[in-house]
Tab-separated table of C-alpha atoms in Angstrom:
chain	number	residue	atom	x	y	z
A	1	MET	CA	4.545	-62.122	32.177
A	2	THR	CA	5.460	-59.179	30.171
A	3	GLU	CA	9.340	-59.893	28.480
A	4	PRO	CA	11.302	-57.621	26.973
A	5	PRO	CA	11.215	-57.683	23.609
A	6	ARG	CA	13.722	-60.160	21.727
A	7	GLY	CA	16.144	-60.130	18.256
A	8	PRO	CA	14.132	-59.635	15.291
A	9	SER	CA	13.138	-62.508	13.449
A	10	LYS	CA	14.819	-63.765	10.091
A	11	VAL	CA	12.379	-65.772	8.364
A	12	THR	CA	13.316	-66.741	4.888
A	13	PRO	CA	10.187	-65.335	2.642
A	14	TYR	CA	7.303	-67.503	2.062
A	15	GLN	CA	7.410	-68.853	-1.986
A	16	PRO	CA	4.136	-70.646	-3.578
A	17	PRO	CA	4.884	-74.132	-4.163
A	18	THR	CA	5.165	-75.337	-8.030
A	19	LEU	CA	2.628	-76.563	-9.536
A	20	ALA	CA	2.756	-78.763	-13.041
A	21	PRO	CA	1.994	-76.933	-15.699
A	22	ALA	CA	-0.722	-78.191	-17.995
A	23	ILE	CA	-1.139	-77.844	-21.855
A	24	SER	CA	-4.664	-76.811	-21.154
A	25	GLU	CA	-5.179	-76.632	-17.260
A	26	ASP	CA	-8.867	-77.567	-15.491
A	27	PRO	CA	-10.399	-75.895	-13.080
A	28	SER	CA	-9.533	-78.067	-10.493
A	29	THR	CA	-5.949	-77.158	-10.951
A	30	ARG	CA	-6.619	-73.286	-11.529
A	31	PHE	CA	-8.215	-73.038	-8.519
A	32	ALA	CA	-5.404	-74.847	-6.676
A	33	ARG	CA	-3.154	-72.535	-8.478
A	34	HIS	CA	-4.873	-69.400	-7.617
A	35	PHE	CA	-5.291	-70.655	-4.104
A	36	PHE	CA	-1.543	-71.394	-3.407
A	37	THR	CA	-0.040	-68.379	-5.444
A	38	VAL	CA	-2.682	-65.449	-4.661
A	39	PHE	CA	-5.202	-66.309	-1.586
A	40	ILE	CA	-2.654	-67.372	0.992
A	41	LEU	CA	-0.335	-64.749	0.077
A	42	LYS	CA	-2.944	-62.366	-0.017
A	43	ASN	CA	-4.288	-63.287	3.242
A	44	ASP	CA	-1.296	-63.409	5.935
A	45	PHE	CA	-2.643	-65.031	9.408
A	46	ALA	CA	0.611	-63.233	11.135
A	47	VAL	CA	2.302	-66.020	12.238
A	48	ALA	CA	6.497	-66.056	11.120
A	49	SER	CA	5.570	-68.345	8.813
A	50	LEU	CA	2.787	-70.547	7.436
A	51	ASP	CA	3.255	-74.187	7.260
A	52	VAL	CA	3.053	-74.200	3.754
A	53	ASP	CA	5.274	-77.529	3.661
A	54	THR	CA	2.172	-79.447	5.241
A	55	ILE	CA	-0.374	-77.620	3.628
A	56	THR	CA	1.181	-78.859	0.469
A	57	SER	CA	1.995	-82.454	0.550
A	58	SER	CA	-1.705	-83.009	2.288
A	59	PHE	CA	-3.130	-81.325	-0.334
A	60	GLN	CA	-1.924	-84.208	-2.165
A	61	THR	CA	-2.902	-86.867	0.016
A	62	SER	CA	-5.965	-85.304	2.048
A	63	PRO	CA	-9.115	-85.697	-0.661
A	64	SER	CA	-10.888	-83.708	2.384
A	65	LEU	CA	-8.076	-81.035	2.605
A	66	HIS	CA	-7.601	-81.301	-1.337
A	67	HIS	CA	-11.702	-80.248	-1.863
A	68	ALA	CA	-11.010	-77.774	0.842
A	69	ILE	CA	-8.551	-75.605	-1.181
A	70	ILE	CA	-9.848	-76.099	-4.440
A	71	ALA	CA	-13.345	-74.465	-2.979
A	72	ILE	CA	-11.028	-71.566	-1.152
A	73	GLY	CA	-9.931	-70.832	-4.516
A	74	ALA	CA	-12.627	-71.376	-7.031
A	75	LEU	CA	-14.647	-68.969	-4.230
A	76	SER	CA	-12.024	-66.627	-4.014
A	77	LEU	CA	-11.584	-66.357	-7.579
A	78	SER	CA	-15.145	-66.012	-8.045
A	79	LYS	CA	-14.247	-62.181	-6.938
A	80	ARG	CA	-11.524	-61.262	-9.322
A	81	VAL	CA	-13.022	-62.932	-12.500
A	82	PRO	CA	-16.686	-61.475	-13.040
A	83	ALA	CA	-17.299	-63.144	-15.979
A	84	ARG	CA	-17.182	-66.545	-14.460
A	85	ARG	CA	-18.619	-65.888	-11.109
A	86	LYS	CA	-21.432	-67.758	-11.386
A	87	ASP	CA	-19.870	-70.804	-12.711
A	88	ASN	CA	-16.642	-70.600	-10.345
A	89	VAL	CA	-19.296	-70.513	-7.039
A	90	LEU	CA	-20.989	-73.546	-8.288
A	91	ARG	CA	-18.066	-75.170	-8.245
A	92	ALA	CA	-16.759	-73.663	-5.059
A	93	LEU	CA	-19.830	-75.209	-3.439
A	94	ALA	CA	-19.813	-78.899	-5.030
A	95	SER	CA	-16.241	-78.817	-3.423
A	96	TYR	CA	-16.772	-77.340	-0.408
A	97	ARG	CA	-19.422	-80.146	0.025
A	98	THR	CA	-17.034	-82.791	-1.429
A	99	ALA	CA	-14.607	-81.659	1.570
A	100	LEU	CA	-17.272	-82.247	4.491
A	101	LEU	CA	-18.176	-85.555	3.385
A	102	GLU	CA	-14.326	-86.667	3.298
A	103	SER	CA	-13.789	-85.133	6.114
A	104	GLN	CA	-16.695	-86.995	8.018
A	105	LYS	CA	-15.206	-90.176	6.349
A	106	ALA	CA	-11.872	-89.998	7.008
A	107	LEU	CA	-12.810	-88.938	10.991
A	108	GLN	CA	-14.901	-92.285	11.108
A	109	GLU	CA	-11.722	-94.105	9.719
A	110	GLN	CA	-8.652	-93.082	11.485
A	111	ASP	CA	-8.120	-93.246	15.180
A	112	VAL	CA	-8.818	-91.033	18.080
A	113	ARG	CA	-6.655	-88.113	17.563
A	114	PRO	CA	-6.954	-86.010	14.459
A	115	ASN	CA	-3.690	-85.406	12.068
A	116	ASP	CA	-2.680	-82.562	10.580
A	117	SER	CA	-4.367	-82.891	7.330
A	118	GLY	CA	-7.578	-83.278	9.598
A	119	LEU	CA	-6.727	-79.733	11.471
A	120	TRP	CA	-6.180	-78.102	8.360
A	121	ASN	CA	-8.681	-79.241	6.550
A	122	SER	CA	-11.310	-77.998	9.466
A	123	PHE	CA	-9.325	-74.600	9.567
A	124	PHE	CA	-9.735	-74.079	5.572
A	125	LEU	CA	-13.272	-75.300	5.795
A	126	GLY	CA	-14.218	-72.480	8.468
A	127	LEU	CA	-11.862	-70.035	6.260
A	128	PHE	CA	-14.382	-70.598	3.423
A	129	GLU	CA	-17.329	-69.886	5.143
A	130	LEU	CA	-16.161	-66.515	6.402
A	131	MET	CA	-15.815	-66.108	2.694
A	132	LEU	CA	-19.345	-67.380	1.878
A	133	ASP	CA	-21.588	-66.938	4.911
A	134	SER	CA	-23.039	-63.329	5.813
A	135	THR	CA	-23.979	-64.228	9.011
A	136	GLY	CA	-20.431	-66.001	10.601
A	137	GLU	CA	-23.083	-68.728	12.268
A	138	SER	CA	-22.036	-71.818	10.595
A	139	TRP	CA	-18.138	-70.404	11.036
A	140	LEU	CA	-18.803	-70.568	14.746
A	141	LYS	CA	-20.302	-73.675	14.501
A	142	HIS	CA	-17.584	-75.308	12.583
A	143	ILE	CA	-14.598	-73.837	15.006
A	144	LEU	CA	-16.682	-74.158	18.587
A	145	PHE	CA	-17.211	-77.973	17.829
A	146	GLY	CA	-14.554	-78.366	14.990
A	147	THR	CA	-10.842	-77.103	14.951
A	148	SER	CA	-10.972	-76.511	18.802
A	149	LYS	CA	-12.639	-79.677	19.798
A	150	MET	CA	-9.953	-81.174	17.702
A	151	LEU	CA	-6.298	-79.271	18.925
A	152	GLN	CA	-8.148	-80.257	22.697
A	153	VAL	CA	-8.605	-83.843	21.535
A	154	ARG	CA	-4.921	-83.788	20.551
A	155	GLY	CA	-3.860	-82.430	23.657
A	156	PRO	CA	-1.374	-79.295	24.391
A	157	GLN	CA	2.000	-81.719	24.509
A	158	ALA	CA	1.404	-82.263	20.568
A	159	HIS	CA	1.659	-78.555	19.900
A	160	VAL	CA	5.306	-77.780	21.226
A	161	ALA	CA	6.796	-78.656	17.794
A	162	GLY	CA	6.449	-79.760	14.250
A	163	PRO	CA	3.675	-79.069	12.285
A	164	GLY	CA	1.097	-79.419	15.321
A	165	ARG	CA	2.975	-75.967	16.491
A	166	ALA	CA	2.621	-74.311	13.403
A	167	PHE	CA	-0.850	-75.084	13.447
A	168	PHE	CA	-1.396	-74.158	16.437
A	169	LEU	CA	-0.032	-70.738	16.104
A	170	THR	CA	-1.553	-70.265	13.112
A	171	ILE	CA	-5.563	-70.872	14.733
A	172	ARG	CA	-4.618	-69.545	17.883
A	173	VAL	CA	-5.140	-65.896	17.363
A	174	PHE	CA	-8.892	-67.162	15.265
A	175	GLU	CA	-9.643	-68.871	18.585
A	176	ILE	CA	-8.916	-66.154	21.213
A	177	CYS	CA	-10.832	-63.374	18.793
A	178	ARG	CA	-13.523	-65.997	18.568
A	179	SER	CA	-13.507	-65.920	22.650
A	180	LEU	CA	-13.770	-61.836	22.566
A	181	ILE	CA	-16.107	-60.658	19.982
A	182	TYR	CA	-18.599	-63.851	21.777
A	183	SER	CA	-18.260	-63.301	25.247
A	184	ASP	CA	-17.639	-66.831	25.315
A	185	ALA	CA	-14.624	-69.003	27.547
A	186	THR	CA	-11.883	-70.687	25.734
A	187	PHE	CA	-9.936	-73.363	26.508
A	188	LEU	CA	-6.944	-71.228	26.237
A	189	MET	CA	-7.885	-70.777	29.659
A	190	ASP	CA	-6.591	-73.799	30.968
A	191	ASN	CA	-3.408	-73.976	32.530
A	192	GLU	CA	-1.804	-76.939	30.465
A	193	TRP	CA	-2.365	-74.704	27.475
A	194	LYS	CA	-1.107	-72.084	28.969
A	195	ALA	CA	1.847	-73.972	29.938
A	196	VAL	CA	2.502	-74.817	26.480
A	197	MET	CA	2.849	-71.100	25.280
A	198	GLY	CA	5.816	-71.067	27.291
A	199	ARG	CA	7.840	-73.176	25.402
A	200	MET	CA	6.816	-72.221	22.659
A	201	TRP	CA	9.665	-69.448	21.866
A	202	GLU	CA	12.684	-72.223	22.896
A	203	ASP	CA	15.893	-72.817	21.578
A	204	GLU	CA	15.583	-72.691	17.653
A	205	PHE	CA	11.926	-70.681	17.692
A	206	SER	CA	13.261	-68.147	19.629
A	207	ARG	CA	14.220	-65.695	16.727
A	208	GLU	CA	10.349	-65.910	15.566
A	209	TRP	CA	9.576	-64.776	18.571
A	210	HIS	CA	7.689	-61.103	18.517
A	211	PRO	CA	5.506	-59.027	21.332
A	212	LYS	CA	2.276	-60.004	19.510
A	213	GLU	CA	2.619	-63.228	21.162
A	214	ASP	CA	2.569	-61.240	24.611
A	215	MET	CA	-0.130	-59.186	23.673
A	216	LEU	CA	-2.078	-62.516	22.711
A	217	ASP	CA	-1.651	-64.023	26.507
A	218	LEU	CA	-3.239	-60.987	27.761
A	219	MET	CA	-5.827	-61.068	25.413
A	220	ILE	CA	-6.479	-64.472	26.601
A	221	GLU	CA	-6.679	-63.337	30.614
A	222	CYS	CA	-9.662	-61.053	29.629
A	223	SER	CA	-11.594	-64.347	28.755
A	224	GLY	CA	-13.115	-66.700	30.663
A	225	VAL	CA	-14.835	-64.410	33.439
A	226	TRP	CA	-18.579	-64.367	32.032
A	227	ASP	CA	-20.202	-67.655	34.154
A	228	ILE	CA	-19.147	-64.841	36.787
A	229	ILE	CA	-20.570	-62.084	35.813
A	230	ASP	CA	-23.826	-63.318	33.698
A	231	PRO	CA	-27.243	-62.292	34.980
A	232	ASP	CA	-27.964	-65.795	35.764
A	233	SER	CA	-24.416	-66.980	37.438
A	234	ARG	CA	-25.759	-69.554	40.199
A	235	HIS	CA	-23.343	-68.202	42.446
A	236	PRO	CA	-24.626	-67.143	46.233
A	237	PRO	CA	-24.736	-63.403	46.135
A	238	ARG	CA	-21.771	-63.253	49.314
A	239	LEU	CA	-19.968	-65.245	47.620
A	240	LEU	CA	-20.258	-63.269	44.373
A	241	ASP	CA	-19.280	-60.657	45.951
A	242	LYS	CA	-15.775	-61.452	47.060
A	243	ARG	CA	-15.316	-63.178	43.672
A	244	LEU	CA	-16.077	-59.820	42.064
A	245	VAL	CA	-13.767	-58.083	44.565
A	246	THR	CA	-11.003	-60.390	43.146
A	247	LEU	CA	-11.998	-60.339	39.268
A	248	ALA	CA	-11.682	-56.832	39.812
A	249	ALA	CA	-8.613	-56.911	40.989
A	250	HIS	CA	-7.151	-59.483	38.439
A	251	GLY	CA	-8.563	-56.824	35.742
A	252	LEU	CA	-6.334	-53.621	37.531
A	253	HIS	CA	-3.221	-56.406	37.198
A	254	ILE	CA	-3.865	-56.942	33.764
A	255	GLN	CA	-4.149	-53.538	32.628
A	256	SER	CA	-1.125	-52.725	34.609
A	257	PHE	CA	0.453	-55.702	32.338
A	258	LEU	CA	-1.175	-54.082	29.337
A	259	LEU	CA	0.873	-50.674	29.814
A	260	THR	CA	3.848	-52.775	30.535
A	261	TRP	CA	3.884	-54.117	27.572
A	262	HIS	CA	2.992	-51.239	25.785
A	263	SER	CA	6.069	-49.256	26.699
A	264	SER	CA	8.178	-52.093	26.365
A	265	PHE	CA	6.985	-52.659	22.819
A	266	LEU	CA	7.491	-48.702	22.297
A	267	ALA	CA	10.868	-49.000	23.657
A	268	GLY	CA	11.837	-51.948	21.241
A	269	LEU	CA	10.392	-50.142	17.707
A	270	SER	CA	12.408	-46.952	19.174
A	271	ARG	CA	15.617	-49.467	19.067
A	272	ASN	CA	14.694	-50.887	15.983
A	273	GLN	CA	14.433	-54.272	17.288
A	274	PHE	CA	11.026	-54.898	15.112
A	275	ALA	CA	9.659	-53.154	12.342
A	276	SER	CA	7.072	-51.005	13.087
A	277	LEU	CA	5.167	-51.372	9.745
A	278	SER	CA	5.681	-55.302	9.193
A	279	PRO	CA	2.146	-57.153	9.988
A	280	GLN	CA	3.143	-58.622	13.414
A	281	SER	CA	4.166	-55.237	14.617
A	282	GLN	CA	0.869	-53.922	13.254
A	283	LEU	CA	-1.299	-56.249	14.799
A	284	ALA	CA	0.356	-55.958	18.005
A	285	ALA	CA	-0.339	-52.859	18.397
A	286	LEU	CA	-3.858	-52.745	17.335
A	287	TYR	CA	-4.641	-55.414	19.550
A	288	TYR	CA	-3.382	-53.245	22.485
A	289	HIS	CA	-5.896	-50.196	21.965
A	290	ALA	CA	-8.459	-52.706	20.842
A	291	THR	CA	-8.263	-55.132	24.196
A	292	SER	CA	-7.497	-51.869	26.512
A	293	ILE	CA	-11.402	-50.911	25.733
A	294	PHE	CA	-12.608	-53.751	25.761
A	295	LEU	CA	-10.889	-54.732	29.307
A	296	ASP	CA	-12.760	-51.273	30.302
A	297	GLY	CA	-16.053	-52.552	28.930
A	298	ILE	CA	-15.958	-56.018	31.028
A	299	PHE	CA	-15.996	-54.051	34.149
A	300	SER	CA	-17.683	-50.262	32.838
A	301	TYR	CA	-20.855	-51.773	31.396
A	302	ARG	CA	-21.604	-53.533	34.526
A	303	SER	CA	-23.248	-52.260	37.630
A	304	GLN	CA	-21.936	-55.015	39.960
A	305	PHE	CA	-18.649	-53.134	39.884
A	306	ASP	CA	-19.597	-49.312	40.647
A	307	ARG	CA	-18.523	-50.498	44.200
A	308	HIS	CA	-15.453	-52.003	43.497
A	309	SER	CA	-12.255	-50.377	42.219
A	310	SER	CA	-11.800	-51.723	38.448
A	311	PRO	CA	-9.528	-50.851	35.428
A	312	THR	CA	-12.181	-48.529	33.760
A	313	LEU	CA	-10.623	-45.525	31.254
A	314	PRO	CA	-11.795	-41.779	31.328
A	315	ARG	CA	-13.804	-40.762	27.761
A	316	GLU	CA	-10.963	-39.319	26.596
A	317	ALA	CA	-8.128	-42.588	26.700
A	318	ILE	CA	-11.206	-44.716	25.302
A	319	GLN	CA	-11.889	-42.086	22.090
A	320	ASP	CA	-8.080	-41.925	21.596
A	321	HIS	CA	-7.997	-46.179	21.206
A	322	VAL	CA	-10.487	-45.827	19.310
A	323	SER	CA	-9.005	-42.870	16.803
A	324	ASN	CA	-5.788	-45.301	17.196
A	325	ILE	CA	-7.559	-48.517	16.086
A	326	LEU	CA	-9.510	-46.988	13.082
A	327	THR	CA	-6.141	-45.209	11.914
A	328	ARG	CA	-3.945	-48.497	12.144
A	329	THR	CA	-6.606	-50.494	10.660
A	330	LYS	CA	-6.977	-48.290	7.634
A	331	LEU	CA	-2.980	-48.120	7.239
A	332	ALA	CA	-2.866	-52.267	7.614
A	333	LEU	CA	-5.430	-52.481	4.746
A	334	GLU	CA	-3.375	-50.372	2.610
A	335	THR	CA	0.563	-51.941	3.169
A	336	THR	CA	0.698	-55.035	4.325
A	337	ASN	CA	-1.684	-58.677	2.809
A	338	LEU	CA	-2.913	-59.282	6.918
A	339	ALA	CA	-6.711	-61.445	6.684
A	340	GLY	CA	-9.739	-59.309	6.841
A	341	VAL	CA	-10.551	-61.601	9.677
A	342	LEU	CA	-8.146	-60.570	12.229
A	343	PHE	CA	-9.387	-56.969	11.976
A	344	PHE	CA	-12.987	-57.833	13.395
A	345	PHE	CA	-12.478	-57.858	16.920
A	346	PRO	CA	-10.876	-54.107	17.179
A	347	LEU	CA	-13.253	-52.825	14.644
A	348	ARG	CA	-15.982	-54.668	16.472
A	349	VAL	CA	-14.760	-53.168	20.137
A	350	ALA	CA	-14.175	-49.663	18.280
A	351	GLY	CA	-17.462	-49.438	16.629
A	352	ALA	CA	-19.450	-49.905	20.336
A	353	ARG	CA	-17.458	-47.072	21.716
A	354	ALA	CA	-17.614	-44.746	18.188
A	355	ILE	CA	-19.675	-41.719	19.080
A	356	LEU	CA	-18.458	-39.307	15.936
A	357	LEU	CA	-20.634	-39.912	12.865
A	358	ALA	CA	-17.199	-39.912	11.147
A	359	GLN	CA	-15.628	-42.977	13.114
A	360	GLN	CA	-18.891	-45.258	12.467
A	361	GLU	CA	-18.818	-44.045	8.388
A	362	LEU	CA	-15.331	-45.156	8.575
A	363	ILE	CA	-15.361	-48.140	10.369
A	364	LEU	CA	-18.825	-49.338	8.282
A	365	GLU	CA	-16.180	-48.374	5.150
A	366	LEU	CA	-13.267	-50.710	6.428
A	367	LEU	CA	-15.269	-53.686	6.799
A	368	ARG	CA	-17.053	-53.088	3.261
A	369	GLU	CA	-13.638	-53.249	1.978
A	370	ILE	CA	-13.014	-56.304	4.210
A	371	SER	CA	-15.827	-57.647	2.556
A	372	ASN	CA	-15.344	-56.922	-1.035
A	373	ARG	CA	-11.768	-58.634	-0.494
A	374	GLU	CA	-12.667	-62.403	0.611
A	375	PHE	CA	-14.617	-62.142	3.970
A	376	VAL	CA	-18.295	-61.357	2.909
A	377	VAL	CA	-18.986	-62.571	7.049
A	378	ALA	CA	-17.641	-58.666	7.623
A	379	GLU	CA	-21.609	-57.828	6.868
A	380	ALA	CA	-22.437	-59.187	9.856
A	381	PHE	CA	-20.474	-56.950	12.035
A	382	ARG	CA	-21.884	-53.537	9.632
A	383	GLU	CA	-24.697	-54.962	10.225
A	384	ASP	CA	-24.510	-55.634	14.267
A	385	LEU	CA	-22.840	-52.022	14.305
A	386	LYS	CA	-25.792	-50.339	12.569
A	387	ASN	CA	-28.225	-52.121	15.037
A	388	LEU	CA	-26.301	-51.202	17.685
A	389	TRP	CA	-25.708	-47.545	16.993
A	390	HIS	CA	-29.401	-46.954	15.595
A	391	GLN	CA	-30.058	-48.178	19.363
A	392	ARG	CA	-28.087	-45.664	21.176
A	393	SER	CA	-29.588	-42.802	19.137
A	394	ILE	CA	-33.257	-43.878	20.267
A	395	SER	CA	-32.173	-44.300	23.922
A	396	ILE	CA	-30.407	-40.769	24.032
């Protein structure tokens, strides 16, 4: 599953598209300009290169995507221009509603398979909801019943090359983190989607490969077990016990791959094959520490595995992972433009294992920073962790 690190990526830096200047710039143009020249630059989704060409061309031809981008630009600008915040928020909401109506209209008119602009529209509408809704419920419904369903309708072969490939690699990390954060299986566990990843880095794409991709594959392996270990599982007790043994062995297998990946990753960094402070490297390291804790939690939180050898970790190792997550998240927020939503998974995992008041305070501080920058849904994670820590203090 894990291969030695490959050569460094040489990707042309993103250049914002040129929007024709106007003598008197109307609000929609201003919001679109902000999206392309500020929002996209300040929210790196950790892909080798964002498919800006498709986004830009679709912005000019797709009414739904046009309004979705204006909505994000207006809402993002509202945080940077306090004096016009109320007006910009109202314009953002109006554009968002128009984008939804145009999206529904487009779905009714087009064929069964969603097009590229439809996928990007769904993705950006989901981002807008993360920026507006502090509960996160709207985004969950949108990505689960919208974007993910559209990907599945198109099928894996539509995402091996071209614009479909670029979109899939962008949305993939969001779907994986959603699955792990909310303990919900993902369609990426299906063999046909796993097979697609084996073809993603062939030929001219090999230069874009980064060890982060193998880490995301390992994160997917941690998903898809909830129906087996759920208290309401319908598996007969005798069959369930056999399944638990198999699952525990699979967990140990994943843990072994995690350790192998980390050793290979560190070796690649020491040989300067990958820049240690690049956004992709920082995210890869963060997800390694978070996934290591997450894998432990699948088994150590469930008494069903007490009689089986499983990939649990000693307390000292868990706390070392927590410390790494907090240090690396703080560094990434200071030195990269990684989108704040990419930190929710590691911070939520670290929060579940944070035992020191200083750790908890730093986690809340980091989530507040993410909320203040763009994504208010971070407030939902803050409240969730506060409740968790409160309940823990009561039970002690």
